[in-house]
PDB file of C-alpha atoms and ligand atoms in Angstrom:
ATOM      1  CA  MET A   1      -1.487  11.978  -9.927  1.00  0.00           C
ATOM      2  CA  ASN A   2      -4.544  12.636 -12.042  1.00  0.00           C
ATOM      3  CA  LYS A   3      -8.005  11.118 -11.734  1.00  0.00           C
ATOM      4  CA  ALA A   4      -7.333   8.459 -14.370  1.00  0.00           C
ATOM      5  CA  SER A   5      -4.175   7.266 -12.599  1.00  0.00           C
ATOM      6  CA  TRP A   6      -5.985   6.987  -9.264  1.00  0.00           C
ATOM      7  CA  SER A   7      -8.752   5.089 -10.936  1.00  0.00           C
ATOM      8  CA  ARG A   8      -6.276   2.595 -12.440  1.00  0.00           C
ATOM      9  CA  LEU A   9      -4.761   2.105  -8.987  1.00  0.00           C
ATOM     10  CA  GLU A  10      -8.220   1.626  -7.508  1.00  0.00           C
ATOM     11  CA  GLN A  11      -9.069  -1.096  -9.981  1.00  0.00           C
ATOM     12  CA  ALA A  12      -5.780  -2.899  -9.345  1.00  0.00           C
ATOM     13  CA  ALA A  13      -6.062  -2.640  -5.541  1.00  0.00           C
ATOM     14  CA  LYS A  14      -9.616  -3.973  -5.539  1.00  0.00           C
ATOM     15  CA  ALA A  15      -8.628  -6.907  -7.728  1.00  0.00           C
ATOM     16  CA  ALA A  16      -5.675  -7.626  -5.413  1.00  0.00           C
ATOM     17  CA  SER A  17      -7.850  -7.583  -2.278  1.00  0.00           C
ATOM     18  CA  ALA A  18      -9.928 -10.379  -3.780  1.00  0.00           C
ATOM     19  CA  ARG A  19      -6.756 -12.488  -3.805  1.00  0.00           C
ATOM     20  CA  ALA A  20      -5.818 -11.800  -0.161  1.00  0.00           C
ATOM     21  CA  TYR A  21      -4.784 -14.860   1.829  1.00  0.00           C
ATOM     22  CA  CYS A  22      -6.224 -14.011   5.238  1.00  0.00           C
ATOM     23  CA  PRO A  23      -7.771 -17.122   6.841  1.00  0.00           C
ATOM     24  CA  TYR A  24      -6.740 -15.944  10.335  1.00  0.00           C
ATOM     25  CA  SER A  25      -7.838 -12.306  10.387  1.00  0.00           C
ATOM     26  CA  ARG A  26     -10.480 -12.489   7.656  1.00  0.00           C
ATOM     27  CA  PHE A  27      -9.350  -8.954   6.878  1.00  0.00           C
ATOM     28  CA  PRO A  28      -8.492  -8.680   3.186  1.00  0.00           C
ATOM     29  CA  VAL A  29      -6.370  -5.758   2.038  1.00  0.00           C
ATOM     30  CA  GLY A  30      -5.448  -4.806  -1.518  1.00  0.00           C
ATOM     31  CA  CYS A  31      -2.808  -2.284  -2.488  1.00  0.00           C
ATOM     32  CA  ALA A  32      -1.628  -0.833  -5.775  1.00  0.00           C
ATOM     33  CA  VAL A  33       1.362   1.428  -6.254  1.00  0.00           C
ATOM     34  CA  MET A  34       2.447   3.616  -9.135  1.00  0.00           C
ATOM     35  CA  SER A  35       6.138   3.871  -9.816  1.00  0.00           C
ATOM     36  CA  GLY A  36       7.945   6.912 -11.164  1.00  0.00           C
ATOM     37  CA  ASP A  37       7.682   5.612 -14.733  1.00  0.00           C
ATOM     38  CA  GLY A  38       3.905   5.118 -14.464  1.00  0.00           C
ATOM     39  CA  THR A  39       4.010   1.348 -14.020  1.00  0.00           C
ATOM     40  CA  ILE A  40       1.455  -0.187 -11.641  1.00  0.00           C
ATOM     41  CA  ALA A  41       2.099  -3.092  -9.280  1.00  0.00           C
ATOM     42  CA  SER A  42      -0.373  -4.592  -6.840  1.00  0.00           C
ATOM     43  CA  GLY A  43      -0.317  -6.835  -3.795  1.00  0.00           C
ATOM     44  CA  CYS A  44      -2.541  -8.353  -1.141  1.00  0.00           C
ATOM     45  CA  ASN A  45      -1.892  -9.406   2.431  1.00  0.00           C
ATOM     46  CA  VAL A  46      -0.537 -12.931   2.778  1.00  0.00           C
ATOM     47  CA  GLU A  47      -0.925 -14.429   6.240  1.00  0.00           C
ATOM     48  CA  ASN A  48       0.872 -17.345   7.830  1.00  0.00           C
ATOM     49  CA  ALA A  49       0.067 -19.852  10.580  1.00  0.00           C
ATOM     50  CA  SER A  50       3.108 -18.379  12.306  1.00  0.00           C
ATOM     51  CA  PHE A  51       1.328 -15.035  12.609  1.00  0.00           C
ATOM     52  CA  GLY A  52       4.406 -12.817  12.694  1.00  0.00           C
ATOM     53  CA  LEU A  53       5.339 -13.935   9.186  1.00  0.00           C
ATOM     54  CA  THR A  54       2.269 -12.265   7.727  1.00  0.00           C
ATOM     55  CA  SER A  55       3.101  -9.768   5.027  1.00  0.00           C
ATOM     56  CA  CYS A  56       0.928  -6.700   4.447  1.00  0.00           C
ATOM     57  CA  ALA A  57      -0.602  -5.789   1.099  1.00  0.00           C
ATOM     58  CA  GLU A  58       1.396  -2.550   0.896  1.00  0.00           C
ATOM     59  CA  ARG A  59       4.761  -4.199   1.342  1.00  0.00           C
ATOM     60  CA  ASN A  60       3.890  -6.983  -1.083  1.00  0.00           C
ATOM     61  CA  ALA A  61       2.879  -4.420  -3.721  1.00  0.00           C
ATOM     62  CA  ILE A  62       6.031  -2.338  -3.233  1.00  0.00           C
ATOM     63  CA  PHE A  63       8.378  -5.335  -3.246  1.00  0.00           C
ATOM     64  CA  ARG A  64       6.762  -6.574  -6.422  1.00  0.00           C
ATOM     65  CA  ALA A  65       7.157  -3.133  -8.046  1.00  0.00           C
ATOM     66  CA  ILE A  66      10.842  -3.032  -7.146  1.00  0.00           C
ATOM     67  CA  ALA A  67      11.429  -6.624  -8.219  1.00  0.00           C
ATOM     68  CA  ASP A  68       9.833  -5.748 -11.559  1.00  0.00           C
ATOM     69  CA  GLY A  69      12.235  -2.845 -12.077  1.00  0.00           C
ATOM     70  CA  ALA A  70      10.667   0.212 -10.446  1.00  0.00           C
ATOM     71  CA  THR A  71      13.079   2.537  -8.680  1.00  0.00           C
ATOM     72  CA  SER A  72      10.646   4.979  -7.069  1.00  0.00           C
ATOM     73  CA  ILE A  73       7.050   5.054  -5.877  1.00  0.00           C
ATOM     74  CA  VAL A  74       4.869   8.116  -6.433  1.00  0.00           C
ATOM     75  CA  ALA A  75       1.478   6.880  -5.234  1.00  0.00           C
ATOM     76  CA  VAL A  76       0.061   4.162  -3.004  1.00  0.00           C
ATOM     77  CA  LEU A  77      -3.593   3.211  -2.862  1.00  0.00           C
ATOM     78  CA  VAL A  78      -4.929   0.905  -0.147  1.00  0.00           C
ATOM     79  CA  TYR A  79      -8.358  -0.694  -0.448  1.00  0.00           C
ATOM     80  CA  THR A  80     -10.239  -2.566   2.245  1.00  0.00           C
ATOM     81  CA  PRO A  81     -13.796  -3.875   1.855  1.00  0.00           C
ATOM     82  CA  THR A  82     -14.788  -2.121   5.076  1.00  0.00           C
ATOM     83  CA  PRO A  83     -17.168   0.734   5.921  1.00  0.00           C
ATOM     84  CA  ALA A  84     -14.245   3.034   6.828  1.00  0.00           C
ATOM     85  CA  PRO A  85     -10.825   3.395   5.183  1.00  0.00           C
ATOM     86  CA  VAL A  86      -7.689   2.062   6.896  1.00  0.00           C
ATOM     87  CA  THR A  87      -4.224   3.576   6.647  1.00  0.00           C
ATOM     88  CA  PRO A  88      -0.937   1.664   6.214  1.00  0.00           C
ATOM     89  CA  CYS A  89       0.675   0.240   9.357  1.00  0.00           C
ATOM     90  CA  GLY A  90       3.883   1.735  10.700  1.00  0.00           C
ATOM     91  CA  ALA A  91       6.134  -0.883   9.122  1.00  0.00           C
ATOM     92  CA  CYS A  92       4.593  -0.286   5.707  1.00  0.00           C
ATOM     93  CA  ARG A  93       4.992   3.490   6.095  1.00  0.00           C
ATOM     94  CA  GLN A  94       8.710   2.938   6.610  1.00  0.00           C
ATOM     95  CA  VAL A  95       8.887   0.756   3.479  1.00  0.00           C
ATOM     96  CA  ILE A  96       6.966   3.339   1.426  1.00  0.00           C
ATOM     97  CA  ALA A  97       9.440   5.987   2.650  1.00  0.00           C
ATOM     98  CA  GLU A  98      12.365   3.974   1.283  1.00  0.00           C
ATOM     99  CA  PHE A  99      11.118   4.425  -2.287  1.00  0.00           C
ATOM    100  CA  GLY A 100       8.554   7.195  -2.050  1.00  0.00           C
ATOM    101  CA  GLY A 101       9.531  10.005   0.270  1.00  0.00           C
ATOM    102  CA  ASP A 102       7.236  12.296  -1.727  1.00  0.00           C
ATOM    103  CA  ALA A 103       4.512   9.704  -2.353  1.00  0.00           C
ATOM    104  CA  ARG A 104       0.810  10.383  -2.029  1.00  0.00           C
ATOM    105  CA  VAL A 105      -1.023   7.723  -0.011  1.00  0.00           C
ATOM    106  CA  ARG A 106      -4.735   7.191  -0.471  1.00  0.00           C
ATOM    107  CA  ALA A 107      -7.040   4.848   1.461  1.00  0.00           C
ATOM    108  CA  ILE A 108     -10.434   3.844   0.106  1.00  0.00           C
ATOM    109  CA  CYS A 109     -13.120   1.428   1.277  1.00  0.00           C
ATOM    110  CA  ASP A 110     -16.674   0.388   0.516  1.00  0.00           C
ATOM    111  CA  GLY A 111     -18.048   3.423   2.319  1.00  0.00           C
ATOM    112  CA  SER A 112     -17.936   6.926   0.891  1.00  0.00           C
ATOM    113  CA  ASP A 113     -15.023   8.094   3.067  1.00  0.00           C
ATOM    114  CA  MET A 114     -11.612   8.470   1.480  1.00  0.00           C
ATOM    115  CA  LEU A 115      -8.359   9.527   3.087  1.00  0.00           C
ATOM    116  CA  GLU A 116      -5.351  11.016   1.356  1.00  0.00           C
ATOM    117  CA  TYR A 117      -2.010  11.994   2.796  1.00  0.00           C
ATOM    118  CA  ALA A 118       1.499  12.900   1.884  1.00  0.00           C
ATOM    119  CA  LEU A 119       3.722  10.027   3.083  1.00  0.00           C
ATOM    120  CA  ARG A 120       5.676  12.671   5.011  1.00  0.00           C
ATOM    121  CA  ASP A 121       2.614  13.392   7.136  1.00  0.00           C
ATOM    122  CA  LEU A 122       2.082   9.695   7.869  1.00  0.00           C
ATOM    123  CA  LEU A 123       5.731   9.206   8.841  1.00  0.00           C
ATOM    124  CA  PRO A 124       7.241  12.460  10.036  1.00  0.00           C
ATOM    125  CA  ASP A 125      10.991  12.353  10.630  1.00  0.00           C
ATOM    126  CA  GLY A 126      11.185   8.701   9.545  1.00  0.00           C
ATOM    127  CA  PHE A 127      14.459   6.810   9.867  1.00  0.00           C
ATOM    128  CA  MET A 128      16.765   7.000   6.846  1.00  0.00           C
ATOM    129  CA  LEU A 129      20.399   6.129   6.246  1.00  0.00           C
ATOM    130  CA  ALA A 130      22.529   8.220   3.964  1.00  0.00           C
ATOM    131  CA  ARG A 131      23.108   6.395   0.677  1.00  0.00           C
ATOM    132  CA  GLU A 132      26.283   6.251  -1.348  1.00  0.00           C
TER     133      GLU A 132
HETATM  134  N1  THU B   1      -2.711  -5.537   6.967  1.00  0.00           N
HETATM  135  C1  THU B   1      -2.292  -5.062   5.757  1.00  0.00           C
HETATM  136  O1  THU B   1      -2.235  -5.804   4.764  1.00  0.00           O
HETATM  137  N2  THU B   1      -1.926  -3.762   5.695  1.00  0.00           N
HETATM  138  C2  THU B   1      -1.922  -2.888   6.738  1.00  0.00           C
HETATM  139  O2  THU B   1      -1.504  -1.747   6.611  1.00  0.00           O
HETATM  140  C3  THU B   1      -2.416  -3.324   8.051  1.00  0.00           C
HETATM  141  C4  THU B   1      -2.780  -4.755   8.157  1.00  0.00           C
HETATM  142  C5  THU B   1      -3.122  -6.952   7.042  1.00  0.00           C
HETATM  143  C6  THU B   1      -2.204  -7.800   7.877  1.00  0.00           C
HETATM  144  C7  THU B   1      -3.147  -8.902   8.322  1.00  0.00           C
HETATM  145  O3  THU B   1      -3.199  -9.897   7.326  1.00  0.00           O
HETATM  146  C8  THU B   1      -4.510  -8.219   8.390  1.00  0.00           C
HETATM  147  O4  THU B   1      -4.387  -7.026   7.646  1.00  0.00           O
HETATM  148  C9  THU B   1      -4.955  -7.880   9.800  1.00  0.00           C
HETATM  149  O5  THU B   1      -3.991  -7.180  10.482  1.00  0.00           O
END
């Protein structure tokens, strides 16, 4: 991932956060992912009156990437309009692992702090099934 690729993800994640549907938490999240072929997909959190049906920005971005033809994810960028960055929840880490075992995960916010991890460090020894 070079600087230009991160910057494209940043732009896409920020645009996605503006489309978050979060009337219950008032906590918008935007995410953009880069697939192995360089394609970018983005997503926002979409909440539901039945709270457990809420879907996180990260999962929405990844599912969109896969539905659009991506087969692997190399980078994930999460943006929240908060003073400090937030990292993907446990469920989203598991979904990232499915397609991006070697992915880089970056979290940015409106403050100057930025976090970056290898997915492996966010989800050590994550559950996987052997594939045919
Ligand atoms: N949320 C995300 O979109 N991604 C995360 O990694 C954590 C939480 C959303 C879910 C819910 O709409 C709001 O943030 C508050 O939890």
